[in-house]
Amino acid sequence: MMKDVGMGMPHGTNITWIQTYLYDFGSGEIKLPSEWTRISYWGHDEEGIEIVRSGGALLWEMYQPTDFARPWDLRGPRSVTKILIRDQESCERFLEDRRFLQYLNERKTDLIVFDSLLQECLGSAVSLLDAPTIQYSNWPIADGYITSLNIPANPSAIPKTATPYSGLGMTFYQRIINLLFHWNIIIARYMQQSWNDDSFTRKNLPKVDLFAAEAKRIIYAGRSEFLFDVVRPINNRVKHFASNILLKPGDFVTVIPDISEQPNISMCDEAKRSHNAIRFNHSSLQSEQQVYCCHRRTRHRSNTIRRPELYNGLNRTSVNQRFKEIATNYPILQWHSLVNEKFILVSFGSLAQAQYMSNEIARKLIYAFSQSPFKVIWATNSYPEQLTWTKNMTIPKNIVLIRWAPLKEMLAHPNLQYLISHGGINTVNELLLFGVPMIGVYLQGDQGSNVRRLADLGVCKTISMLRIWQDELPIVMREFEQDLESYWNRARQLSSMTETYHKLHASEQNFWIGWSIRHGHELYNRTLFRMEYIGDTENLFWFSIAVILSTLFSLLLM
């Protein structure tokens, strides 16, 4: 994401790329343009490998960081705590890196653009550069940060980012759990602020008031679509830059269905030709009109093309060339057979590697996929020899296991029925762009929020890992397939809305970055609003209630 931001900056911009590289998920370090300056802290080691392995296995057992169906299961919070401590320690070592200190002392920075989530040490380090800042979120807009911009996000009303609760309404129990999760985030952020104060003092660096520094940031930007965001008060410093995604779904089409054979006969058109139509005559001095009373329904064949606008006006030579390339590069997919075969695409993202799942959960997933009438193509993000569980079971003929699949080309395929996915933010953006419905299996982080938003929008059905362990996935798939056309219709509507929004905001990210470079220093030291967050009143109220109840309970036990 951040590389795309840099590539969109004005030509000739002097860019320095600063990164801490702590975990390897198979992609290695990002390749950068040769003219950029790179300052990377390499922290990938055996401890990092073990965190990836243990965390990867835990993803297939429970939702992380907190499984809201089993909040008493503390394995997720313990795993995330290890990551936060490791991030903090790595950041402290990075602060001693001579390259960073040299940059801090010698360079004059016009604009800082950084991506961070619960890495408050890096957030404080960025503030040492004393320059206008744009903070990015590789998640949706996170309410933990917008509160620093004085935007209300009270947990009694708005579901916290990372919770699987609906923005259309929560039960009383859900509001309580939402509040407790909100407190955990507050505690984690204040603990990191305390660590930062101690660390910066030991290193003779100026102390940074993290929350005041966040409040001074010019823009807080997300990668998510504005359409996708939960309903909350609007602030002009919060931006949704998914419109900067320059993907055109038509550029990934490999198969053009024969749209000319698709009937589109309106029942009302038939009624006009039928003697059985109910007609009302309306006469006036000027004219006589006939009004036909009929239901506006459209009759299609069973093989209706769901997204005809996607396949109109394409260059068939380019499409055929893409078809040949995909068929050659991915022979296991048998791309030629998919022209006449309906299929489901399964992908759980780069963090969820199938090699770490147990035999039991693998068996449950394979069984669920085998019950579908469609072919199931599962992108496992693991090499075949790493999938040791395949040695203990027979893979049904309708299931294809592949390490990596051409996801965008498959999303544009006319025979794709739907997607089963984790609901990462990039996947969500692509679904809205391509107009594809999904069954969301949320595993960690923001994914619970993401799939819940899609469900609220009517294009997704959600299921947790707990319910998959309870053998509910075949039921969910069957229900989803029975109502599949309504999900496709809604996905098509949202895709059209997304496309329109992109046309209106195509250059928004580049505009605001350029604007921040030009005007950032003028605004940097201005106080634009009250620094105290209004919602702190509610936090103080609930903390006071908790203290009073705890005191009364202690007195009763005495």
Coordinates of C-alpha atoms in Angstrom, one line a residue:
M1 CA 0.0 0.0 0.0
M2 CA 2.7 2.5 1.0
K3 CA 4.7 1.9 -2.1
D4 CA 1.6 2.8 -4.2
V5 CA 1.4 6.0 -2.2
G6 CA 5.0 6.9 -2.9
M7 CA 4.6 6.1 -6.6
G8 CA 1.7 8.5 -6.8
M9 CA 3.7 11.5 -5.4
P10 CA 4.7 14.3 -7.8
H11 CA 7.6 13.5 -10.2
G12 CA 11.0 14.3 -8.7
T13 CA 9.9 14.0 -5.1
N14 CA 12.8 12.9 -2.9
I15 CA 11.5 9.9 -1.0
T16 CA 13.0 8.1 1.9
W17 CA 11.5 4.7 2.8
I18 CA 11.8 3.8 6.5
Q19 CA 10.6 0.3 7.6
T20 CA 11.0 -2.2 10.3
Y21 CA 11.0 -5.7 8.8
L22 CA 10.1 -8.2 11.6
Y23 CA 8.1 -11.0 10.0
D24 CA 8.3 -12.9 6.7
F25 CA 5.0 -14.1 5.2
G26 CA 6.6 -15.4 2.0
S27 CA 6.9 -12.2 0.0
G28 CA 10.2 -10.9 1.2
E29 CA 11.2 -7.2 1.3
I30 CA 9.3 -4.9 -1.0
K31 CA 11.2 -3.9 -4.1
L32 CA 11.5 -0.1 -4.4
P33 CA 12.4 2.3 -7.2
S34 CA 16.2 2.8 -7.3
E35 CA 15.9 6.5 -6.7
W36 CA 14.3 6.1 -3.3
T37 CA 16.4 6.0 -0.1
R38 CA 15.8 3.0 2.0
I39 CA 16.3 2.8 5.8
S40 CA 15.2 -0.7 6.9
Y41 CA 15.6 -2.3 10.3
W42 CA 15.9 -6.1 9.8
G43 CA 14.5 -7.9 12.8
H44 CA 13.4 -11.2 11.2
D45 CA 14.8 -14.0 13.3
E46 CA 13.9 -17.4 14.9
E47 CA 11.5 -15.7 17.4
G48 CA 9.7 -14.0 14.5
I49 CA 9.4 -17.4 12.7
E50 CA 8.0 -19.0 15.8
I51 CA 5.4 -16.2 16.3
V52 CA 4.3 -16.6 12.7
R53 CA 4.0 -20.4 13.1
S54 CA 2.2 -20.4 16.4
G55 CA 0.0 -17.5 15.5
G56 CA -0.7 -19.1 12.1
A57 CA -1.9 -22.3 13.8
L58 CA -4.1 -20.3 16.3
L59 CA -5.9 -18.5 13.4
W60 CA -7.6 -21.8 12.5
E61 CA -8.8 -22.3 16.1
M62 CA -10.1 -18.9 17.2
Y63 CA -10.6 -15.3 16.2
Q64 CA -7.7 -13.0 17.2
P65 CA -6.9 -10.8 19.1
T66 CA -10.1 -11.6 21.0
D67 CA -12.6 -14.4 20.2
F68 CA -15.9 -12.6 21.0
A69 CA -17.8 -15.9 21.2
R70 CA -15.3 -17.1 23.8
P71 CA -13.8 -14.0 25.5
W72 CA -12.5 -16.1 28.3
D73 CA -10.0 -17.9 25.9
L74 CA -6.9 -15.8 26.5
R75 CA -4.6 -17.5 23.9
G76 CA -5.4 -14.8 21.4
P77 CA -4.6 -11.8 23.7
R78 CA -1.4 -13.5 24.9
S79 CA -0.3 -14.0 21.3
V80 CA -1.0 -10.4 20.4
T81 CA 0.8 -9.2 23.6
K82 CA 3.9 -11.0 22.5
I83 CA 3.7 -9.3 19.1
L84 CA 3.3 -5.8 20.7
I85 CA 6.2 -6.4 23.1
R86 CA 8.4 -7.6 20.2
D87 CA 7.4 -4.5 18.1
Q88 CA 8.2 -2.2 21.0
E89 CA 11.6 -3.8 21.6
S90 CA 12.4 -3.7 17.9
C91 CA 11.4 0.0 17.7
E92 CA 13.7 0.8 20.6
R93 CA 16.6 -0.8 18.8
F94 CA 15.6 1.1 15.6
L95 CA 15.8 4.4 17.5
E96 CA 19.5 3.7 18.1
D97 CA 20.2 2.9 14.4
R98 CA 22.8 5.4 13.2
R99 CA 21.0 5.8 9.8
F100 CA 17.8 6.9 11.5
L101 CA 19.7 9.2 13.9
Q102 CA 21.6 10.7 11.0
Y103 CA 18.4 11.3 9.0
L104 CA 16.8 12.8 12.1
N105 CA 19.6 15.3 12.5
E106 CA 20.4 16.2 8.9
R107 CA 17.3 16.0 6.9
K108 CA 14.5 18.6 6.5
T109 CA 11.3 16.7 5.9
D110 CA 8.4 18.3 4.1
L111 CA 5.8 15.5 4.7
I112 CA 5.7 12.2 6.6
V113 CA 3.4 9.5 5.3
F114 CA 3.3 6.4 7.5
D115 CA 1.3 3.3 8.1
S116 CA 1.0 1.9 11.7
L117 CA -1.5 0.2 13.9
L118 CA -0.9 -0.2 17.6
Q119 CA 2.8 0.5 17.0
E120 CA 2.8 3.6 19.1
C121 CA 6.6 3.6 19.4
L122 CA 6.9 4.2 15.7
G123 CA 4.2 6.8 15.9
S124 CA 6.2 8.6 18.5
A125 CA 9.4 8.2 16.5
V126 CA 7.7 9.8 13.5
S127 CA 6.8 12.8 15.6
L128 CA 10.5 13.4 16.3
L129 CA 10.9 14.4 12.7
D130 CA 8.7 17.5 13.5
A131 CA 7.0 17.6 10.2
P132 CA 3.4 17.5 8.8
T133 CA 2.1 14.0 8.9
I134 CA -0.4 11.8 7.1
Q135 CA -1.3 8.6 8.9
Y136 CA -2.5 5.7 6.9
S137 CA -4.4 2.7 8.0
N138 CA -4.0 -0.7 6.2
W139 CA -7.3 -1.5 8.1
P140 CA -10.5 0.4 7.7
I141 CA -10.7 3.7 9.5
A142 CA -9.9 2.6 13.1
D143 CA -12.0 4.4 15.8
G144 CA -9.1 4.1 18.2
Y145 CA -7.3 6.8 16.2
I146 CA -10.2 9.0 15.1
T147 CA -10.8 9.8 18.7
S148 CA -7.6 11.7 18.7
L149 CA -9.2 13.9 16.0
N150 CA -12.1 14.6 18.4
I151 CA -14.5 12.4 16.5
P152 CA -17.0 10.5 18.7
A153 CA -16.8 6.8 18.5
N154 CA -18.5 5.8 21.8
P155 CA -18.6 2.0 22.3
S156 CA -22.2 2.2 23.5
A157 CA -23.2 3.2 20.0
I158 CA -20.5 2.3 17.4
P159 CA -19.0 -1.2 17.1
K160 CA -15.3 -1.1 17.6
T161 CA -13.0 -1.9 14.8
A162 CA -12.1 -5.6 15.0
T163 CA -15.4 -6.6 16.5
P164 CA -17.9 -8.6 14.5
Y165 CA -20.8 -6.4 15.6
S166 CA -23.3 -4.7 13.3
G167 CA -23.3 -0.9 12.8
L168 CA -27.1 -1.3 12.3
G169 CA -27.6 -2.1 16.0
M170 CA -26.1 -4.2 18.9
T171 CA -27.7 -6.1 21.7
F172 CA -27.1 -5.1 25.3
Y173 CA -24.6 -8.0 25.7
Q174 CA -22.8 -6.9 22.6
R175 CA -22.5 -3.4 23.8
I176 CA -21.0 -4.6 27.1
I177 CA -18.4 -6.7 25.2
N178 CA -17.8 -3.8 22.8
L179 CA -17.1 -1.5 25.8
L180 CA -14.7 -4.0 27.4
F181 CA -12.8 -4.4 24.2
H182 CA -12.7 -0.6 23.9
W183 CA -11.1 -0.5 27.4
N184 CA -8.5 -3.1 26.4
I185 CA -7.5 -0.9 23.4
I186 CA -7.3 2.2 25.7
I187 CA -5.1 0.3 28.2
A188 CA -2.8 -1.1 25.5
R189 CA -2.3 2.4 24.0
Y190 CA -1.6 4.0 27.4
M191 CA 0.8 1.2 28.3
Q192 CA 2.7 1.8 25.1
Q193 CA 2.7 5.6 25.8
S194 CA 4.3 4.8 29.2
W195 CA 6.9 2.5 27.6
N196 CA 7.7 5.2 25.0
D197 CA 8.2 7.9 27.7
D198 CA 10.7 5.6 29.6
S199 CA 12.5 4.5 26.4
F200 CA 12.8 8.1 25.0
T201 CA 14.1 9.3 28.4
R202 CA 16.8 6.6 28.5
K203 CA 17.9 7.4 25.0
N204 CA 18.0 11.2 25.7
L205 CA 15.3 11.8 23.1
P206 CA 12.5 14.4 23.5
K207 CA 9.4 13.1 25.1
V208 CA 6.4 12.8 22.8
D209 CA 2.8 13.3 23.8
L210 CA 1.4 10.6 21.5
F211 CA -2.2 11.6 21.6
A212 CA -1.4 15.3 21.1
A213 CA 0.8 14.3 18.2
E214 CA -2.0 12.2 16.6
A215 CA -4.3 15.2 17.0
K216 CA -1.9 17.3 14.9
R217 CA -1.8 15.0 12.0
I218 CA -3.2 16.6 8.9
I219 CA -5.0 13.6 7.5
Y220 CA -5.9 10.1 8.7
A221 CA -6.5 8.0 5.6
G222 CA -7.8 4.5 5.1
R223 CA -7.5 2.1 2.3
S224 CA -11.2 1.3 2.6
E225 CA -14.1 2.5 0.5
F226 CA -16.2 5.3 1.8
L227 CA -19.3 3.2 0.9
F228 CA -18.0 0.4 3.1
D229 CA -17.3 2.4 6.3
V230 CA -19.6 2.2 9.3
V231 CA -21.9 5.2 9.9
R232 CA -20.2 7.7 12.1
P233 CA -19.8 11.5 12.3
I234 CA -17.9 12.9 9.3
N235 CA -14.6 14.8 9.7
N236 CA -12.8 16.3 6.7
R237 CA -9.4 15.1 7.9
V238 CA -10.6 11.5 7.6
K239 CA -10.1 10.3 4.0
H240 CA -11.0 7.1 2.2
F241 CA -8.4 6.5 -0.5
A242 CA -9.7 3.3 -2.0
S243 CA -10.7 5.4 -5.0
N244 CA -7.0 5.7 -5.8
I245 CA -7.1 2.0 -6.8
L246 CA -6.7 2.1 -10.5
L247 CA -7.9 -1.5 -11.2
K248 CA -10.3 -1.9 -14.0
P249 CA -12.1 -5.2 -13.7
G250 CA -12.3 -5.5 -17.5
D251 CA -8.5 -5.7 -17.6
F252 CA -8.7 -9.1 -15.9
V253 CA -11.4 -10.7 -18.1
T254 CA -10.2 -14.0 -19.7
V255 CA -13.5 -15.3 -20.9
I256 CA -16.3 -13.3 -22.6
P257 CA -19.7 -15.1 -22.4
D258 CA -22.0 -14.9 -25.3
I259 CA -24.3 -12.1 -24.1
S260 CA -26.2 -12.0 -27.4
E261 CA -28.0 -15.3 -26.5
Q262 CA -29.3 -14.0 -23.2
P263 CA -33.0 -13.2 -23.3
N264 CA -34.2 -10.1 -21.5
I265 CA -37.9 -10.3 -22.1
S266 CA -39.9 -8.2 -19.6
M267 CA -43.1 -9.7 -18.4
C268 CA -44.7 -6.3 -19.0
D269 CA -43.6 -6.4 -22.6
E270 CA -45.3 -9.8 -22.9
A271 CA -48.4 -8.4 -21.3
K272 CA -48.7 -5.7 -23.9
R273 CA -48.8 -8.4 -26.6
S274 CA -51.1 -10.7 -24.6
H275 CA -54.9 -10.7 -24.9
N276 CA -54.9 -11.6 -21.2
A277 CA -53.4 -8.3 -20.0
I278 CA -55.6 -6.0 -17.8
R279 CA -56.0 -2.7 -19.6
F280 CA -57.4 0.6 -18.4
N281 CA -58.5 3.2 -20.9
H282 CA -57.9 6.9 -20.0
S283 CA -59.6 9.3 -22.3
S284 CA -59.2 13.1 -22.6
L285 CA -59.9 15.7 -25.2
Q286 CA -56.4 15.4 -26.6
S287 CA -55.5 11.7 -26.4
E288 CA -56.5 8.2 -25.4
Q289 CA -53.9 6.2 -23.5
Q290 CA -53.8 2.5 -22.5
V291 CA -52.2 1.6 -19.2
Y292 CA -51.1 -2.0 -18.7
C293 CA -51.3 -3.4 -15.2
C294 CA -48.5 -6.0 -14.7
H295 CA -45.7 -6.9 -12.5
R296 CA -42.3 -5.6 -13.6
R297 CA -40.3 -8.9 -13.5
T298 CA -37.7 -10.1 -15.9
R299 CA -37.5 -13.6 -17.1
H300 CA -34.0 -15.1 -17.7
R301 CA -32.7 -18.5 -18.5
S302 CA -30.9 -20.4 -15.8
N303 CA -27.6 -19.5 -17.3
T304 CA -28.1 -15.7 -17.0
I305 CA -25.0 -13.6 -17.3
R306 CA -24.7 -11.8 -14.0
R307 CA -22.5 -8.9 -15.0
P308 CA -23.0 -8.2 -18.7
E309 CA -21.6 -4.7 -18.3
L310 CA -18.2 -6.2 -17.3
Y311 CA -17.9 -8.0 -20.6
N312 CA -19.1 -5.3 -23.0
G313 CA -16.7 -3.5 -25.3
L314 CA -13.6 -5.6 -24.5
N315 CA -10.9 -6.2 -27.0
R316 CA -11.2 -9.9 -27.8
T317 CA -7.6 -10.2 -28.9
S318 CA -6.4 -9.0 -25.5
V319 CA -8.8 -11.2 -23.7
N320 CA -7.7 -14.3 -25.6
Q321 CA -4.1 -13.5 -24.9
R322 CA -4.8 -13.3 -21.2
F323 CA -6.7 -16.6 -21.4
K324 CA -3.6 -18.3 -22.9
E325 CA -1.3 -16.8 -20.3
I326 CA -3.4 -18.0 -17.4
A327 CA -3.9 -21.4 -18.9
T328 CA -0.2 -21.8 -19.4
N329 CA 0.9 -20.4 -16.0
Y330 CA -1.7 -22.3 -13.9
P331 CA -2.1 -25.7 -15.6
I332 CA -3.5 -27.2 -12.4
L333 CA -6.6 -25.0 -12.7
Q334 CA -7.5 -26.4 -16.1
W335 CA -8.6 -23.0 -17.3
H336 CA -10.1 -24.4 -20.4
S337 CA -12.5 -26.5 -18.4
L338 CA -13.7 -23.5 -16.4
V339 CA -15.3 -22.0 -19.5
N340 CA -18.1 -24.6 -19.0
E341 CA -17.7 -25.3 -15.3
K342 CA -19.1 -23.3 -12.4
F343 CA -16.7 -22.8 -9.5
I344 CA -16.2 -21.3 -6.0
L345 CA -13.0 -19.5 -5.1
V346 CA -11.5 -20.0 -1.6
S347 CA -8.8 -17.7 -0.3
F348 CA -8.0 -16.9 3.3
G349 CA -5.2 -14.3 2.7
S350 CA -1.4 -14.2 3.1
L351 CA -1.4 -14.6 6.9
A352 CA -3.6 -17.7 7.0
Q353 CA -1.4 -20.5 5.6
A354 CA -3.1 -23.8 5.3
Q355 CA 0.1 -25.7 6.3
Y356 CA -0.5 -24.6 9.9
M357 CA -4.0 -26.1 10.2
S358 CA -4.7 -29.3 12.1
N359 CA -6.0 -32.5 10.4
E360 CA -9.3 -32.0 12.1
I361 CA -10.1 -28.5 10.8
A362 CA -8.7 -29.4 7.4
R363 CA -11.1 -32.4 7.3
K364 CA -14.1 -30.2 8.2
L365 CA -13.3 -27.7 5.5
I366 CA -12.7 -30.4 2.8
Y367 CA -16.0 -32.1 3.8
A368 CA -17.9 -28.8 3.5
F369 CA -16.4 -28.0 0.1
S370 CA -17.2 -31.5 -1.1
Q371 CA -20.9 -31.0 -0.5
S372 CA -21.1 -28.1 -3.0
P373 CA -22.4 -28.8 -6.5
F374 CA -19.6 -26.5 -7.8
K375 CA -15.9 -27.0 -8.3
V376 CA -14.0 -25.5 -5.4
I377 CA -10.6 -23.9 -6.0
W378 CA -8.7 -23.3 -2.8
A379 CA -5.7 -21.0 -2.8
T380 CA -3.9 -22.4 0.3
N381 CA -0.9 -20.0 0.4
S382 CA 1.3 -23.1 1.1
Y383 CA 3.4 -25.4 -1.1
P384 CA 1.8 -28.8 -1.7
E385 CA 4.5 -30.7 0.2
Q386 CA 3.8 -28.5 3.3
L387 CA 0.1 -29.6 3.4
T388 CA 0.8 -32.7 5.5
W389 CA -2.9 -33.2 6.3
T390 CA -3.5 -34.2 2.6
K391 CA -1.7 -37.4 3.3
N392 CA -4.3 -38.4 5.8
M393 CA -7.4 -37.9 3.6
T394 CA -8.7 -38.2 0.1
I395 CA -9.2 -34.9 -1.7
P396 CA -12.6 -35.1 -3.5
K397 CA -12.6 -34.6 -7.3
N398 CA -14.4 -31.3 -7.1
I399 CA -11.7 -29.6 -5.0
V400 CA -8.5 -28.1 -6.4
L401 CA -5.7 -27.1 -4.1
I402 CA -3.2 -24.5 -5.4
R403 CA -0.6 -22.5 -3.6
W404 CA -1.5 -19.2 -5.3
A405 CA -4.3 -18.4 -7.8
P406 CA -4.8 -15.5 -10.1
L407 CA -7.5 -14.0 -7.9
K408 CA -8.4 -11.0 -10.0
E409 CA -8.8 -13.0 -13.2
M410 CA -11.0 -15.5 -11.2
L411 CA -13.1 -12.6 -9.8
A412 CA -13.8 -11.5 -13.4
H413 CA -14.7 -15.0 -14.6
P414 CA -18.3 -15.4 -15.7
N415 CA -18.5 -18.9 -14.1
L416 CA -17.4 -17.8 -10.6
Q417 CA -20.3 -18.4 -8.2
Y418 CA -19.0 -16.7 -5.1
L419 CA -16.0 -16.3 -2.9
I420 CA -15.2 -17.8 0.5
S421 CA -12.6 -15.5 2.1
H422 CA -11.2 -14.0 5.3
G423 CA -12.4 -10.4 4.5
G424 CA -9.1 -8.6 4.5
I425 CA -9.4 -5.0 3.4
N426 CA -7.8 -5.4 0.0
T427 CA -10.1 -8.4 -0.7
V428 CA -13.1 -6.3 0.3
N429 CA -12.1 -3.5 -2.0
E430 CA -11.8 -6.0 -4.9
L431 CA -15.2 -7.6 -4.1
L432 CA -16.9 -4.2 -4.2
L433 CA -15.1 -3.3 -7.4
F434 CA -15.8 -6.6 -9.2
G435 CA -19.3 -7.0 -7.8
V436 CA -18.9 -10.5 -6.3
P437 CA -20.7 -11.9 -3.2
M438 CA -18.9 -13.7 -0.4
I439 CA -19.1 -16.0 2.6
G440 CA -16.8 -14.3 5.1
V441 CA -14.7 -16.5 7.4
Y442 CA -13.1 -13.9 9.7
L443 CA -9.9 -15.0 11.3
Q444 CA -8.1 -12.0 12.9
G445 CA -7.7 -8.2 13.2
D446 CA -10.1 -6.1 11.2
Q447 CA -11.7 -9.0 9.4
G448 CA -14.6 -9.4 11.8
S449 CA -15.6 -5.7 11.2
N450 CA -15.0 -6.1 7.5
V451 CA -17.3 -9.1 6.8
R452 CA -19.9 -7.6 9.2
R453 CA -20.0 -4.4 7.1
L454 CA -20.4 -6.5 3.9
A455 CA -23.2 -8.5 5.6
D456 CA -24.9 -5.2 6.6
L457 CA -24.7 -4.1 2.9
G458 CA -26.3 -7.4 1.8
V459 CA -23.4 -9.0 -0.1
C460 CA -22.0 -11.4 2.5
K461 CA -22.9 -14.2 4.9
T462 CA -20.6 -14.5 7.9
I463 CA -19.3 -17.5 9.8
S464 CA -16.7 -17.7 12.6
M465 CA -14.1 -20.4 13.1
L466 CA -16.0 -21.6 16.1
R467 CA -19.0 -22.4 14.0
I468 CA -16.9 -24.1 11.4
W469 CA -15.5 -26.3 14.2
Q470 CA -19.2 -27.0 15.1
D471 CA -19.7 -28.3 11.5
E472 CA -22.0 -25.4 10.4
L473 CA -20.1 -24.4 7.2
P474 CA -22.0 -26.9 4.9
I475 CA -25.3 -25.4 6.2
V476 CA -24.1 -21.8 5.6
M477 CA -22.9 -22.7 2.1
R478 CA -26.2 -24.4 1.3
E479 CA -28.3 -21.4 2.5
F480 CA -26.0 -19.0 0.6
E481 CA -26.3 -20.9 -2.6
Q482 CA -30.1 -21.1 -2.3
D483 CA -30.3 -17.3 -2.2
L484 CA -27.3 -16.6 -4.4
E485 CA -29.0 -14.5 -7.0
S486 CA -30.2 -11.9 -4.5
Y487 CA -26.6 -11.6 -3.2
W488 CA -25.4 -11.2 -6.8
N489 CA -27.9 -8.5 -7.5
R490 CA -26.9 -6.5 -4.4
A491 CA -23.2 -7.0 -5.3
R492 CA -23.9 -5.6 -8.7
Q493 CA -25.6 -2.5 -7.3
L494 CA -22.7 -1.8 -4.9
S495 CA -20.2 -2.3 -7.7
S496 CA -22.0 0.3 -9.8
M497 CA -22.0 2.7 -6.8
T498 CA -18.3 2.1 -6.2
E499 CA -17.4 2.7 -9.9
T500 CA -19.3 6.0 -9.8
Y501 CA -17.6 7.1 -6.6
H502 CA -14.2 6.2 -8.1
K503 CA -14.9 8.4 -11.2
L504 CA -15.7 11.4 -8.9
H505 CA -12.7 10.8 -6.6
A506 CA -10.1 9.2 -8.9
S507 CA -7.2 11.6 -8.1
E508 CA -8.2 12.4 -4.5
Q509 CA -5.2 10.7 -2.8
N510 CA -2.6 12.5 -5.0
F511 CA -4.5 15.8 -4.6
W512 CA -4.4 15.7 -0.8
I513 CA -0.8 14.5 -0.6
G514 CA 0.2 17.3 -2.9
W515 CA -1.9 19.8 -0.9
S516 CA -0.3 18.6 2.4
I517 CA 3.2 19.1 0.9
R518 CA 2.3 22.6 -0.1
H519 CA 0.4 23.7 3.0
G520 CA 1.4 21.3 5.7
H521 CA 3.9 23.5 7.5
E522 CA 1.4 26.4 7.6
L523 CA -1.1 24.2 9.5
Y524 CA 1.4 22.1 11.5
N525 CA 1.5 24.1 14.7
R526 CA -2.1 25.4 14.7
T527 CA -4.6 24.3 17.2
L528 CA -7.6 23.5 15.1
F529 CA -9.9 22.2 17.9
R530 CA -10.2 21.2 21.5
M531 CA -7.5 18.7 22.3
E532 CA -9.7 16.9 24.9
Y533 CA -11.8 14.2 23.4
I534 CA -15.5 14.6 24.3
G535 CA -15.9 10.8 24.6
D536 CA -13.5 10.8 27.5
T537 CA -16.6 11.8 29.6
E538 CA -18.2 8.5 28.8
N539 CA -15.0 6.6 29.5
L540 CA -14.6 8.3 32.9
F541 CA -18.3 7.5 33.7
W542 CA -18.0 3.8 33.0
F543 CA -14.6 3.6 34.8
S544 CA -16.2 5.2 37.8
I545 CA -19.1 2.8 37.7
A546 CA -16.7 -0.2 37.5
V547 CA -14.7 1.2 40.5
I548 CA -17.9 1.7 42.6
L549 CA -19.2 -1.8 41.8
S550 CA -15.9 -3.3 42.6
T551 CA -15.7 -1.5 45.9
L552 CA -19.2 -2.5 46.9
F553 CA -18.5 -6.1 46.0
S554 CA -15.3 -6.0 48.1
L555 CA -17.2 -4.6 51.1
L556 CA -19.8 -7.3 50.8
L557 CA -17.1 -10.0 51.0
M558 CA -15.5 -8.5 54.1

